[in-house]
Short mmCIF file of C-alpha atoms in Angstrom, two decimals:
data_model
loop_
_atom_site.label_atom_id
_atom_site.label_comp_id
_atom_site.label_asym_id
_atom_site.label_seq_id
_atom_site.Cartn_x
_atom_site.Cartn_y
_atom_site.Cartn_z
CA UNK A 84 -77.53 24.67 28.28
CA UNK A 85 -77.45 23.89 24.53
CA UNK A 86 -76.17 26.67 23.76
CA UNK A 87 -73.80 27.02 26.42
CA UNK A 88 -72.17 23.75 25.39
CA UNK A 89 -72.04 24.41 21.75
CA UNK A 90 -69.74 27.31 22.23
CA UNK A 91 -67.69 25.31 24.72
CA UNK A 92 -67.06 22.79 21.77
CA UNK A 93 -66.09 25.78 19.41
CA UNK A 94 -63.82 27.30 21.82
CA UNK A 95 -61.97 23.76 22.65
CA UNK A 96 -61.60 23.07 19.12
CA UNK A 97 -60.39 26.73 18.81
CA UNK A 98 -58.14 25.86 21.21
CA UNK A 99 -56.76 22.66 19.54
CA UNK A 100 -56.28 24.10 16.51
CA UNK A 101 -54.27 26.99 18.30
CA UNK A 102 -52.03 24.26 20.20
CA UNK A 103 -51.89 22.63 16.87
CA UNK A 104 -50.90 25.57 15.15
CA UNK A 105 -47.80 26.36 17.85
CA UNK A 106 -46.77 22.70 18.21
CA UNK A 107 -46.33 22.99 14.71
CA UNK A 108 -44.63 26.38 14.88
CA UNK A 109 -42.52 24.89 17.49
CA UNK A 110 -41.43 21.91 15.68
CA UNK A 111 -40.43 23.73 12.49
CA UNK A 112 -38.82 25.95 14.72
CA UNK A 113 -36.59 23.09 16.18
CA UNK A 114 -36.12 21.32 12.53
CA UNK A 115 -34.80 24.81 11.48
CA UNK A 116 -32.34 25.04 14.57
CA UNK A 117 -31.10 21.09 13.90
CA UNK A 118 -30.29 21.95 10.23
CA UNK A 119 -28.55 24.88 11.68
CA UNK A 120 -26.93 23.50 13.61
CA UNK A 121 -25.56 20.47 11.19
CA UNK A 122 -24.93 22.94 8.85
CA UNK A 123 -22.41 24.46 11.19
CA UNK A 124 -20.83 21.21 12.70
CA UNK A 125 -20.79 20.22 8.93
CA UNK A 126 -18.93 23.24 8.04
CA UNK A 127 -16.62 23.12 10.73
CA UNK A 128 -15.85 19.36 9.88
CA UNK A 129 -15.02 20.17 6.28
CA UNK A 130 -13.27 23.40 6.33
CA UNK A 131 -12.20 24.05 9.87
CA UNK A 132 -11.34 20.43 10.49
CA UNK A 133 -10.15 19.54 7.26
CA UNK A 134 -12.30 16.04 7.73
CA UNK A 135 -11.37 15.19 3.90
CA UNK A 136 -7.97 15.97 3.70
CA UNK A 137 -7.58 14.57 7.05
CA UNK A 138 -8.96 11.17 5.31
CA UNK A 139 -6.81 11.69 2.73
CA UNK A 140 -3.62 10.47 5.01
CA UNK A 141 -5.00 7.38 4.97
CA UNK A 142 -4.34 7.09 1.30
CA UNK A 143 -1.03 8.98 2.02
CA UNK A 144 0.32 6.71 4.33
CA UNK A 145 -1.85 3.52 4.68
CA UNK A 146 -2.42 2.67 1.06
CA UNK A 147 1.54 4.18 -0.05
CA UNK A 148 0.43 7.28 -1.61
CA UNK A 149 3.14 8.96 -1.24
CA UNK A 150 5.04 6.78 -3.52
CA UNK A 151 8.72 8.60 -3.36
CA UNK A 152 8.24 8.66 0.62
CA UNK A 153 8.22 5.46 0.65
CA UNK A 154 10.84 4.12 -2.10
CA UNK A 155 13.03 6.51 -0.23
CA UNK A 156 12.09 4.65 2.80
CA UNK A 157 12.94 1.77 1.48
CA UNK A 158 16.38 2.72 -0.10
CA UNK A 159 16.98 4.12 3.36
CA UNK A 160 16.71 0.41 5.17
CA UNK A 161 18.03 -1.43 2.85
CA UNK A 162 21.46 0.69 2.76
CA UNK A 163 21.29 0.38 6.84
CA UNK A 164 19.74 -2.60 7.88
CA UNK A 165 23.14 -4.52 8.01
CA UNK A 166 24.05 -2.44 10.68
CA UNK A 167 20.51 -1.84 12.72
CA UNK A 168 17.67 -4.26 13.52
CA UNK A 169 14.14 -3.37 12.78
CA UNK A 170 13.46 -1.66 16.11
CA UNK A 171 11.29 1.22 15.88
CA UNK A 172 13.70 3.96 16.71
CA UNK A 173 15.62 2.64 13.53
CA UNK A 174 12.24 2.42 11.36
CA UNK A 175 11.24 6.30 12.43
CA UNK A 176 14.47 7.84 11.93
CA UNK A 177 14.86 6.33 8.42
CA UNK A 178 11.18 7.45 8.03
CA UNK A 179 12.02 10.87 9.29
CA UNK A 180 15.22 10.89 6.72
CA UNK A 181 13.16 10.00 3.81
CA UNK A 182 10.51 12.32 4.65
CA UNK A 183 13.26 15.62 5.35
CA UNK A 184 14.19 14.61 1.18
CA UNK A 185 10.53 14.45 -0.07
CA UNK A 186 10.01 17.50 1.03
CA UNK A 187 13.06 19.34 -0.18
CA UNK A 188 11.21 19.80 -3.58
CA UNK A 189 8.37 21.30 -2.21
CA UNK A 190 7.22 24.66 -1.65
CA UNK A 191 7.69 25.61 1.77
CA UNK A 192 4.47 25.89 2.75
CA UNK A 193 3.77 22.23 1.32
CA UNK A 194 6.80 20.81 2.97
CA UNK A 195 5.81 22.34 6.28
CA UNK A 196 2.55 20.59 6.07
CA UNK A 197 3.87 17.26 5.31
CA UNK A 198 6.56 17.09 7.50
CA UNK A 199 3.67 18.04 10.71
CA UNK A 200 1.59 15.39 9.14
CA UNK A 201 4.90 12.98 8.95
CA UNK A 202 5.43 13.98 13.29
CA UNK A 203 1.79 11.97 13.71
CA UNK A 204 2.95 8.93 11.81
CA UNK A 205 4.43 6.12 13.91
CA UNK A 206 6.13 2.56 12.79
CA UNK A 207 6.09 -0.12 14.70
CA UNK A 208 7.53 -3.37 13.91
CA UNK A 209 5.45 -6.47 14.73
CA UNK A 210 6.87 -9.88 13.47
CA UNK A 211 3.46 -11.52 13.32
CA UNK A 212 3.00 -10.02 9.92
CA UNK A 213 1.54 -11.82 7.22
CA UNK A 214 2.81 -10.84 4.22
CA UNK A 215 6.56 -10.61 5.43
CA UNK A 216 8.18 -13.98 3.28
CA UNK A 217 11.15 -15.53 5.06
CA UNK A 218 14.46 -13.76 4.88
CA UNK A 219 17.52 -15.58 3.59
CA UNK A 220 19.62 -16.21 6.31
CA UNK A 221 21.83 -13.30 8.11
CA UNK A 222 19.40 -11.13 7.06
CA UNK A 223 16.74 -8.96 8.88
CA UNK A 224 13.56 -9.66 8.65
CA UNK A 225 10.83 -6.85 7.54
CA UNK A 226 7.99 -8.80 8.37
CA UNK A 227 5.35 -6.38 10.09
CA UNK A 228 6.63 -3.11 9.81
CA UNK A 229 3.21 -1.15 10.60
CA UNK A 230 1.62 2.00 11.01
CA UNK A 231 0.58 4.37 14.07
CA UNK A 232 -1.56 7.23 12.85
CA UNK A 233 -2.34 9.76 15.58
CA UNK A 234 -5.86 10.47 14.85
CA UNK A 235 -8.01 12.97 16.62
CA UNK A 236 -10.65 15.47 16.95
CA UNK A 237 -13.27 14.72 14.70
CA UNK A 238 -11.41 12.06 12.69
CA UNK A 239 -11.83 9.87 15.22
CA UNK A 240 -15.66 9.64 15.16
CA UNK A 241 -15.40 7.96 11.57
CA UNK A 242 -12.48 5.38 11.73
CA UNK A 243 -12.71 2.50 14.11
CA UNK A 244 -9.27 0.16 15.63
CA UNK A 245 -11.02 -2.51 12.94
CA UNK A 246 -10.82 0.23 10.03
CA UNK A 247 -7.31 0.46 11.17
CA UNK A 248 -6.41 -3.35 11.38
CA UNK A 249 -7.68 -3.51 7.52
CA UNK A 250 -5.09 -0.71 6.69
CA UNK A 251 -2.82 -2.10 8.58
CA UNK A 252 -2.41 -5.37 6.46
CA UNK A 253 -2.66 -3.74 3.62
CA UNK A 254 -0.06 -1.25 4.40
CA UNK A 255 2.41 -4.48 5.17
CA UNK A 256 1.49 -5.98 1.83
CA UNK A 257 1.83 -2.88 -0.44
CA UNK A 258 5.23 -2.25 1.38
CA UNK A 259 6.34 -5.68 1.22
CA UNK A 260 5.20 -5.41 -3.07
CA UNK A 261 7.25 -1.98 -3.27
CA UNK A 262 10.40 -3.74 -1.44
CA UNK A 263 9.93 -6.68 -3.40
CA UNK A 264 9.88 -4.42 -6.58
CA UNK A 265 13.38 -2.33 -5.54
CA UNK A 266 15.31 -5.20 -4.82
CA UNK A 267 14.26 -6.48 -8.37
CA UNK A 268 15.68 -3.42 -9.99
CA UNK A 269 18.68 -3.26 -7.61
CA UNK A 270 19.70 -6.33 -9.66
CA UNK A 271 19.15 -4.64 -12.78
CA UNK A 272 20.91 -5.72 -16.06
CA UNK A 273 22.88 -2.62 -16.05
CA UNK A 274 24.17 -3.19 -12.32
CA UNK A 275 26.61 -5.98 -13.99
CA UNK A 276 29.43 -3.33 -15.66
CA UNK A 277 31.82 -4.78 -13.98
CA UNK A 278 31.10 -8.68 -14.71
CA UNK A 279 30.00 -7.52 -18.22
CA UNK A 280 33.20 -5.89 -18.84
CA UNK A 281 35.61 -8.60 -17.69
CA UNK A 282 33.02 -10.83 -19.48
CA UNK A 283 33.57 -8.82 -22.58
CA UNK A 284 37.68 -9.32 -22.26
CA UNK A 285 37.48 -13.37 -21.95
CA UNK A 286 35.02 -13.13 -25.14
CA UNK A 287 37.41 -11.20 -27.17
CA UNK A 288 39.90 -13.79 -26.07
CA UNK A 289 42.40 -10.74 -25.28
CA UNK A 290 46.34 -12.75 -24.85
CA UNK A 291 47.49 -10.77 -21.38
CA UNK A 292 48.41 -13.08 -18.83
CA UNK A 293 46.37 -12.80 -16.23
CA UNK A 294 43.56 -13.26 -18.57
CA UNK A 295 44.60 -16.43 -19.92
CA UNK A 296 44.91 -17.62 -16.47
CA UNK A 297 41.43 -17.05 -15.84
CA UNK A 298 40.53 -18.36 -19.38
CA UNK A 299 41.50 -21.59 -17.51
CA UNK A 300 39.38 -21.71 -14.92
CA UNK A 301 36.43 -20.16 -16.12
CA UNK A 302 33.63 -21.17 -18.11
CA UNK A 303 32.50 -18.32 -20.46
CA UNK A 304 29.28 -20.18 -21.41
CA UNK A 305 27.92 -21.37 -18.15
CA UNK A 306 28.88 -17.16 -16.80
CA UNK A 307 26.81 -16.34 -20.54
CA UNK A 308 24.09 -18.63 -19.35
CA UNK A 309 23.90 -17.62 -15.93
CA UNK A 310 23.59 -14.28 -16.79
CA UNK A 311 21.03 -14.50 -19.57
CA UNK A 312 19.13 -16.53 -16.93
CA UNK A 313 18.77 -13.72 -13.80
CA UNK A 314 17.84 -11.34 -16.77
CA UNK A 315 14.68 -13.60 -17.87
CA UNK A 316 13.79 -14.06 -14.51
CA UNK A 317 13.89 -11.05 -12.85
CA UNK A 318 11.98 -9.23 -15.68
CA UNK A 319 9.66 -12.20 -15.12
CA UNK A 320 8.98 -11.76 -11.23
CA UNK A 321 8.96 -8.03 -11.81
CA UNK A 322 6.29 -8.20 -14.42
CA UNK A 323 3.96 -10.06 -11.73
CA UNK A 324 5.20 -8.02 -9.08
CA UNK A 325 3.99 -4.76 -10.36
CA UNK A 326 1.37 -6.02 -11.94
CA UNK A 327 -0.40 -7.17 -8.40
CA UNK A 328 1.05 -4.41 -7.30
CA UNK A 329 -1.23 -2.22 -10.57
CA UNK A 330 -4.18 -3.79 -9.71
CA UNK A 331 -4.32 -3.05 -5.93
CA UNK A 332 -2.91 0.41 -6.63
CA UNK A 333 -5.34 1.49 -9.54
CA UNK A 334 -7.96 -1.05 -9.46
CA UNK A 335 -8.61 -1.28 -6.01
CA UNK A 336 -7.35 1.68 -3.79
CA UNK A 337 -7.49 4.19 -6.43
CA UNK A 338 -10.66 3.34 -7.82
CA UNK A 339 -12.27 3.38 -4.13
CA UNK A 340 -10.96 6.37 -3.21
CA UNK A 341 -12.31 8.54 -6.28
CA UNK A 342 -15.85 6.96 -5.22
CA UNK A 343 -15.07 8.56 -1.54
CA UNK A 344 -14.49 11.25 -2.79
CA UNK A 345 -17.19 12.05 -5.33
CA UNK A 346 -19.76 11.58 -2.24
CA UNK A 347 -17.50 13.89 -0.12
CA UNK A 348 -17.54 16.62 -3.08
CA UNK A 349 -21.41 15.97 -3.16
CA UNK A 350 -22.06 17.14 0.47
CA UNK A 351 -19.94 19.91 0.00
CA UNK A 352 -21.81 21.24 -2.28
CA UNK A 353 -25.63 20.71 -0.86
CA UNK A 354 -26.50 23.72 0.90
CA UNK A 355 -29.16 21.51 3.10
CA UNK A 356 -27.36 19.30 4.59
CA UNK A 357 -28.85 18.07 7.83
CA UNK A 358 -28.22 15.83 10.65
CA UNK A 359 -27.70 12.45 8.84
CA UNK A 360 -24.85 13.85 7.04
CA UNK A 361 -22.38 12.54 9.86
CA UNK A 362 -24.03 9.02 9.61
CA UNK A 363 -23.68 9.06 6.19
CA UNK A 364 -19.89 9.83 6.28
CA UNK A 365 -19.57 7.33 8.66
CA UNK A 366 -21.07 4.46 6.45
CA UNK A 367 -19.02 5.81 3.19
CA UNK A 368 -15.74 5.30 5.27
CA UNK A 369 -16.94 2.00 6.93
CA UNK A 370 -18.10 0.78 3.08
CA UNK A 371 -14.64 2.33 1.64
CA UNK A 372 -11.98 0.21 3.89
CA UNK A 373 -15.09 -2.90 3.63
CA UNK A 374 -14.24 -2.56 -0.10
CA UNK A 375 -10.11 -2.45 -0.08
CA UNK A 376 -10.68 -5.32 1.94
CA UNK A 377 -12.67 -7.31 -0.03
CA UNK A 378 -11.06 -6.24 -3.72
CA UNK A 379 -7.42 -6.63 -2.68
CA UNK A 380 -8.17 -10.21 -1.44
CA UNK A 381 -6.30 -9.47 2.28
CA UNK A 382 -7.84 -11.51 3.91
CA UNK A 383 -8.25 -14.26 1.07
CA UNK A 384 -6.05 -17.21 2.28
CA UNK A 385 -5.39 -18.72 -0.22
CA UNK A 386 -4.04 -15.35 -1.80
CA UNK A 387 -2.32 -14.75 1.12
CA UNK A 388 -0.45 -17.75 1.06
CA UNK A 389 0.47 -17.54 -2.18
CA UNK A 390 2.15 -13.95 -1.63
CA UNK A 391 4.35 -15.04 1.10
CA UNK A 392 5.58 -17.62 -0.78
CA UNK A 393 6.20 -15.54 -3.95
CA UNK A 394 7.75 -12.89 -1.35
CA UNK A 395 10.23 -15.59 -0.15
CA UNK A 396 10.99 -16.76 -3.74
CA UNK A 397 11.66 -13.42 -4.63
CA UNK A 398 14.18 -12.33 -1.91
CA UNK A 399 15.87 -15.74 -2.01
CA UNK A 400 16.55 -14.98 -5.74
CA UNK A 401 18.05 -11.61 -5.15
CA UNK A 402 20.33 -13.19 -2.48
CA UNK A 403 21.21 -16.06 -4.31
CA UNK A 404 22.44 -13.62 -7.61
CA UNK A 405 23.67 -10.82 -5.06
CA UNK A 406 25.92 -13.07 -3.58
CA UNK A 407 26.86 -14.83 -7.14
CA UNK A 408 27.60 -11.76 -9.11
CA UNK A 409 29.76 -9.92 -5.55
CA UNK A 410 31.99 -13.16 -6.71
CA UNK A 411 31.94 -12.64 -10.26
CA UNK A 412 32.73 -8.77 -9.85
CA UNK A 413 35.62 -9.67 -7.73
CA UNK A 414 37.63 -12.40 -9.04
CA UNK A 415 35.31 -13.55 -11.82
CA UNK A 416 34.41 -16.79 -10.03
CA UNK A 417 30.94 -18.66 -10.67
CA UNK A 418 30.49 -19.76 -6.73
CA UNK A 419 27.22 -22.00 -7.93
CA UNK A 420 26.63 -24.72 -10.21
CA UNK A 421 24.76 -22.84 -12.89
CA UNK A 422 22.21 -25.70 -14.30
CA UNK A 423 21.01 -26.87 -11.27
CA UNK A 424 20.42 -23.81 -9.68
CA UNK A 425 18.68 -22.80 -13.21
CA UNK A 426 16.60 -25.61 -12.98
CA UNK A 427 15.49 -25.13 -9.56
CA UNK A 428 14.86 -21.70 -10.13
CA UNK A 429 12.74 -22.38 -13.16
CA UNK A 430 10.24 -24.82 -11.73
CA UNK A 431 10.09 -22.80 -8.16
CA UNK A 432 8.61 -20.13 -10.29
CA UNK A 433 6.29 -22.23 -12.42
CA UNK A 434 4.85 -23.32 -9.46
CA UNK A 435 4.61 -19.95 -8.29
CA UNK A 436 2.27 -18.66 -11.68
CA UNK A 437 0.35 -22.39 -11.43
CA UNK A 438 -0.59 -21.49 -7.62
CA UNK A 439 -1.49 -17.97 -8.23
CA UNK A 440 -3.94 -19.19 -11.71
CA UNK A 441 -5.47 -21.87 -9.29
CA UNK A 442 -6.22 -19.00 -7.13
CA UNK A 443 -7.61 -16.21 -9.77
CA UNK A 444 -9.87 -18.83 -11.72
CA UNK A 445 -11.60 -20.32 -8.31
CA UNK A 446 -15.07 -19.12 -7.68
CA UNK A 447 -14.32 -17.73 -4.37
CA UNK A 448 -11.97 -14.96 -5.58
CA UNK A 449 -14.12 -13.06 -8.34
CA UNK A 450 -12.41 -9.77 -7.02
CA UNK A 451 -9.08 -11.20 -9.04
CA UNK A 452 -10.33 -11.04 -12.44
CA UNK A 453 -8.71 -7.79 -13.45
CA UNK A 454 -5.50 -9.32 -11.88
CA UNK A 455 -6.04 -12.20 -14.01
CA UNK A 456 -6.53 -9.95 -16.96
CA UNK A 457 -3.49 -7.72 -16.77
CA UNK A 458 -1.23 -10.79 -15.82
CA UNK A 459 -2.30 -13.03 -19.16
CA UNK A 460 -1.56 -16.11 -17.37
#
């Protein structure tokens, strides 16, 4: 009997460690199939799929990559808009125009590429925008032009309707900046030829008739002063312009992106990469639209409120001298009262740089520093 259940003890235990020994044969044998298997829905993701150049049309798009798409856009709506509202037929087919001449100095593989990326775009135009500023009168607003990205297969796994909403506000303040920006330079010093050259003929005092006549009516200082004046100011509200416009561009969206993409380039290259890789992309994404939020202020409101009134300020201005030098260029007429409207102009915009130092020195925008830096308030 002793003996009898001695070697029924050795054989059990021989039998343990045999079930041992397969469960672990079994389990390596299922760990080997998972990383496998990841390995394979990882490669399909990245080089079937083109997961990371997929992601890379948020940049495109979104976050105004595509700089010359979207300044020819621009130039597109603004040489329309008098005749079109900002319906969305309107906002695709200048889209669609702009995109047809980006392309035409690519390669043709390129511009085939971008133009079947361009069919999966979408604008809408939502007037609940925040970063829109009010529109001088009899003109159309562009307050929440927006973006529709048809996103699927894989893609959609890593980027949520909040991810979107985030890109979405940014997109309508980088737009509204890059509008803001063109409609500064369409009032250019060198767009005033014509006033500059009948300007130029009252100076020299020339004795022709009809020039004397005007000699009479016209006050060559206050047109000297008035002109001197949009110069100063426009090169002033473009240099804070584009410098917000800098720091979200190079300090914020650029600068976020290369960290994306230095984690991407990292998984590409491990040859073990196993099932947590997906979770992992996930949470880069998630952290990567987190931090454009959170740098560019969006959602700061103070900041926000501060941009839509420097938005208004801005295309106010433009109007104001758009409509002043049209009657200069036709019958040399000054059509406001110069000092007044000089004044008024000069204090708006102090106000303007005092609101937006309030904002960059308070402890609850840190993120602004660099702003505050390039800006030299």
């Amino acid at each position: 009997r002793v003996r009898s259940s001695a070697a029924s003890d050795v054989y059990k235990r021989q039998v343990s460690t045999q079930s041992t020994g397969h469960m672990l044969l079994l389990q390596e044998a299922v760990e080997n199939m998972n990383r496998l298997r990841s390995q394979h829905i990882f490669l399909l993701a990245m080089e079937k799929n083109y997961l990371i150049q997929k992601m890379s049309f948020f940049r495109d798009f979104y976050l105004l990559g595509l700089g010359e798409l979207f300044f020819g856009f621009i130039s597109q709506i603004s040489t329309e808009t008098k005749q079109h509202s900002l319906q969305s037929t309107f906002l695709n087919k200048c889209f669609l125009e702009a995109a047809k001449k980006t392309s035409s100095v690519m390669s043709v593989s390129s511009a085939t590429y971008f133009l079947e990326n361009v069919s999966n775009v979408r604008l809408l135009h939502d007037q609940k925008s925040m970063f829109y500023g009010a529109s001088p009168s009899g003109e159309v607003s562009w307050g929440g032009i927006q973006i529709k990205y048809q996103i699927d297969g894989l893609l959609s796994f890593f980027v949520s309707e909040k991810d979107l909403s985030v890109l979405n506000e940014l997109f309508d303040l980088l737009l509204t900046l890059r509008r803001a920006e063109f409609c500064l330079n369409a009032i250019h010093w060198s767009k005033f030829k014509p006033i500059l050259k009948q300007f130029a003929v009252l100076q020299r005092g020339i004795s022709e008739k009809e020039t004397r006549s005007k000699l009479n009516t016209v006050d060559i200082q206050q047109i000297d002063k008035y002109l001197r004046f949009v110069n100063y100011m426009r090169t002033r509200l473009l240099f804070l312009i584009e410098s917000i416009l800098s720091y979200l561009m190079l300090d914020v969206v650029d600068s976020e992106w290369k960290v994306m993409n230095q984690k991407f380039a990292k998984w590409q290259a491990n040859d073990e990469n196993n099932a947590t890789v997906f979770q992992e992309i996930f949470d880069t994404q998630q952290q990567f639209v987190n931090q454009l939020a959170n740098l560019s202020c969006v959602r700061l409101l103070p900041f926000t409120r501060f941009l839509n009134h420097l938005f208004s300020f801005v295309f106010y201005f433009v109007a104001d001298v758009s409509h002043v030098n049209q009657a200069l260029s036709e019958r040399l007429e000054l059509v406001i009262a110069v000092d007044p409207w000089i004044t008024k102009t000069s204090l708006e915009f102090r106000k303007q740089e005092t609101l937006l130092l309030a904002i960059i020195t308070s402890p609850g925008s840190s993120a602004l520093k660099k702003l505050f830096l390039l800006l030299k308030l």
